[in-house]
C-alpha positions in Angstrom: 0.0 0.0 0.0 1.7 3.3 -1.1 1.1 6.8 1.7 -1.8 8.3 -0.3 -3.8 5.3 0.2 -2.8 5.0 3.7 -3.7 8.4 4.5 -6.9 8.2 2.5 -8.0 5.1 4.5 -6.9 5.8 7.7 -6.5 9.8 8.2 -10.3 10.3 9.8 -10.0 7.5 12.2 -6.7 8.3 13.7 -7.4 12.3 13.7 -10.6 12.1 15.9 -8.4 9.6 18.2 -5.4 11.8 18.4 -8.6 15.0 18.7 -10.2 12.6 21.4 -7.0 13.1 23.5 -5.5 16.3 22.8 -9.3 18.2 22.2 -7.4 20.8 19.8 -7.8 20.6 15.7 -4.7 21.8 14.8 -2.5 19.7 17.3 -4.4 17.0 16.2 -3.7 17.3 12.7 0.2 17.5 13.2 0.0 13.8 15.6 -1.9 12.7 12.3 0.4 14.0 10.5 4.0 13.0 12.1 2.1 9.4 12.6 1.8 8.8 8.9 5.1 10.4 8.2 7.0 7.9 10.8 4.6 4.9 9.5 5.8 5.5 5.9 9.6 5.6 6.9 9.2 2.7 9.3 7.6 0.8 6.6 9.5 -2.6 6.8 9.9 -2.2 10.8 6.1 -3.3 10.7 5.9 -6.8 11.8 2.8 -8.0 10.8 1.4 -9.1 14.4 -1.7 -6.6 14.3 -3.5 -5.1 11.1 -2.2 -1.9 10.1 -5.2 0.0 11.4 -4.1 -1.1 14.8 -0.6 -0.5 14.1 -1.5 3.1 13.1 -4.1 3.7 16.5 -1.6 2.8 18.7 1.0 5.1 17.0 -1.1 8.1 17.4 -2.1 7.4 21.0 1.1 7.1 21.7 2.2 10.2 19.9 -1.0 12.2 21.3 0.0 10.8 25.0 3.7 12.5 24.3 1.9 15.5 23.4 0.0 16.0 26.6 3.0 15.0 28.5 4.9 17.8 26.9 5.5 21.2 28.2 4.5 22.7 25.4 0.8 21.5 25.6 0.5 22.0 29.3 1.4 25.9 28.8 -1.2 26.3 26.1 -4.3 24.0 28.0 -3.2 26.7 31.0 -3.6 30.1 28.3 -6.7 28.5 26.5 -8.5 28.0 30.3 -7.4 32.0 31.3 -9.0 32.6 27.7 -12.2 30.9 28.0 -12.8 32.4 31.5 -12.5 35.5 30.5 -14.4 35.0 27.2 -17.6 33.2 28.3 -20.2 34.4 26.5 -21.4 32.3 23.3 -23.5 33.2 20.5 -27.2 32.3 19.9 -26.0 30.2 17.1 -23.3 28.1 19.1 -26.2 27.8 21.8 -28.0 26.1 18.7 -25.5 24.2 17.8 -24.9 22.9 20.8 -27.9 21.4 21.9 -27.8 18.9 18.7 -28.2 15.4 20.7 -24.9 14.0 18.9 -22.5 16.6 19.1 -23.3 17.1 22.8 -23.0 13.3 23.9 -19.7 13.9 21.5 -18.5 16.4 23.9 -19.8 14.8 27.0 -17.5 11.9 26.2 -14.3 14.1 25.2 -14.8 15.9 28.7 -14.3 12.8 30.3 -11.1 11.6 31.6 -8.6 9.9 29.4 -9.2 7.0 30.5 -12.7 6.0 30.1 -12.8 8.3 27.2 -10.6 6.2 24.7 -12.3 3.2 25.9 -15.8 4.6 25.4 -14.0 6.2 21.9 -12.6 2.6 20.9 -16.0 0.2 21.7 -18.3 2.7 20.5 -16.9 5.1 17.8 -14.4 2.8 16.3 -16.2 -0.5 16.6 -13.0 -2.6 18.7 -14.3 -5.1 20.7 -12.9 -5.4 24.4 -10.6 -8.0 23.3 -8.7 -5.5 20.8 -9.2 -2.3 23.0 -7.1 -4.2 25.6 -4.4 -5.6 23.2 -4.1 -2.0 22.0 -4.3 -0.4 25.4 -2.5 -3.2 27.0 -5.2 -3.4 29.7 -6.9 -7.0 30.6 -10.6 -7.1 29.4 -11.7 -7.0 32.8 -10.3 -3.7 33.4 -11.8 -2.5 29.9 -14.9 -3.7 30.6 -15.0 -1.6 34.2 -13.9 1.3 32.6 -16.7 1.0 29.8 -19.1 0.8 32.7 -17.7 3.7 34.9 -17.4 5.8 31.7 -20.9 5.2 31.0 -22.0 5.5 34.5 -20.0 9.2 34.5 -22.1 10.1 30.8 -25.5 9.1 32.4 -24.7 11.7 35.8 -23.3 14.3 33.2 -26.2 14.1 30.4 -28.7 13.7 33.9 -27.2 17.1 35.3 -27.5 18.9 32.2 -31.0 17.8 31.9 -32.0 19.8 35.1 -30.2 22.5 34.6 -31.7 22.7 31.2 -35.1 22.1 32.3 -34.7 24.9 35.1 
């Protein structure tokens, strides 16, 4: 398979994983990016043990992990929370747009921690049963299977909360 096929195949599902954990477009874009980039030159590194879809999801959450572990990252969540606080106010339309059933749950799952919400990304999103989420997380399928269920438990008391405050 030649890069532009790759990409083409592959570049949506690994940009909402590596937007799943980093929440920012453009940094996004540039784990999507370097991931391909290394997956092309490592070419005849890849063993063969896993598809190459997997081979590719771990790369980037591995890559998006280095991200948030970077200084870098840390510095801008810190600047984008200052900015937010002090910008607060939303338009009508983004009021609109943010009550479509979809996109909220979306967001209700980014919100969560990391770990429940690449789990909860994984299983639901991306279709991996428990099995592959915890060959790819290296996590048992007991320990997936509890953090589907907290994850789920943490969506229902967020989606529940927002209901009342809604219907206030």
């Amino acid at each position: 398979m030649d890069f532009d096929e790759v990409a083409r195949e592959y570049i949506k599902d690994l940009f909402k994983i590596a937007y799943s954990y980093v929440k920012n477009v453009q940094l996004a874009e540039d784990i999507v990016q370097d991931v391909l980039i290394k997956a092309f030159e490592r070419q005849e590194q890849f063993r063969g043990e896993s598809n190459y879809r997997t081979y590719l999801i771990r790369m980037t959450i591995n890559r998006s992990y280095d991200i948030l572990r970077s200084w870098s990252y840390r510095n801008y969540q810190l600047t984008n929370t200052f900015t937010s606080f002090f910008n607060h106010s939303k338009s009508t339309e983004d009021l609109v747009e943010e009550r479509s059933s979809n996109k909220e749950l979306y967001e209700h799952v980014f919100n969560l921690s990391i770990k429940y919400r690449e789990v909860i990304y994984l299983y639901y999103y991306l279709d991996y049963s428990v099995k592959e989420i915890g060959d790819l997380l290296d996590l048992s399928e007991n320990t997936v299977k509890t953090r589907l269920s907290r994850g789920r438990e943490k969506l229902k008391k967020l989606l529940k909360e927002e209901e009342a405050i809604f219907n206030e």
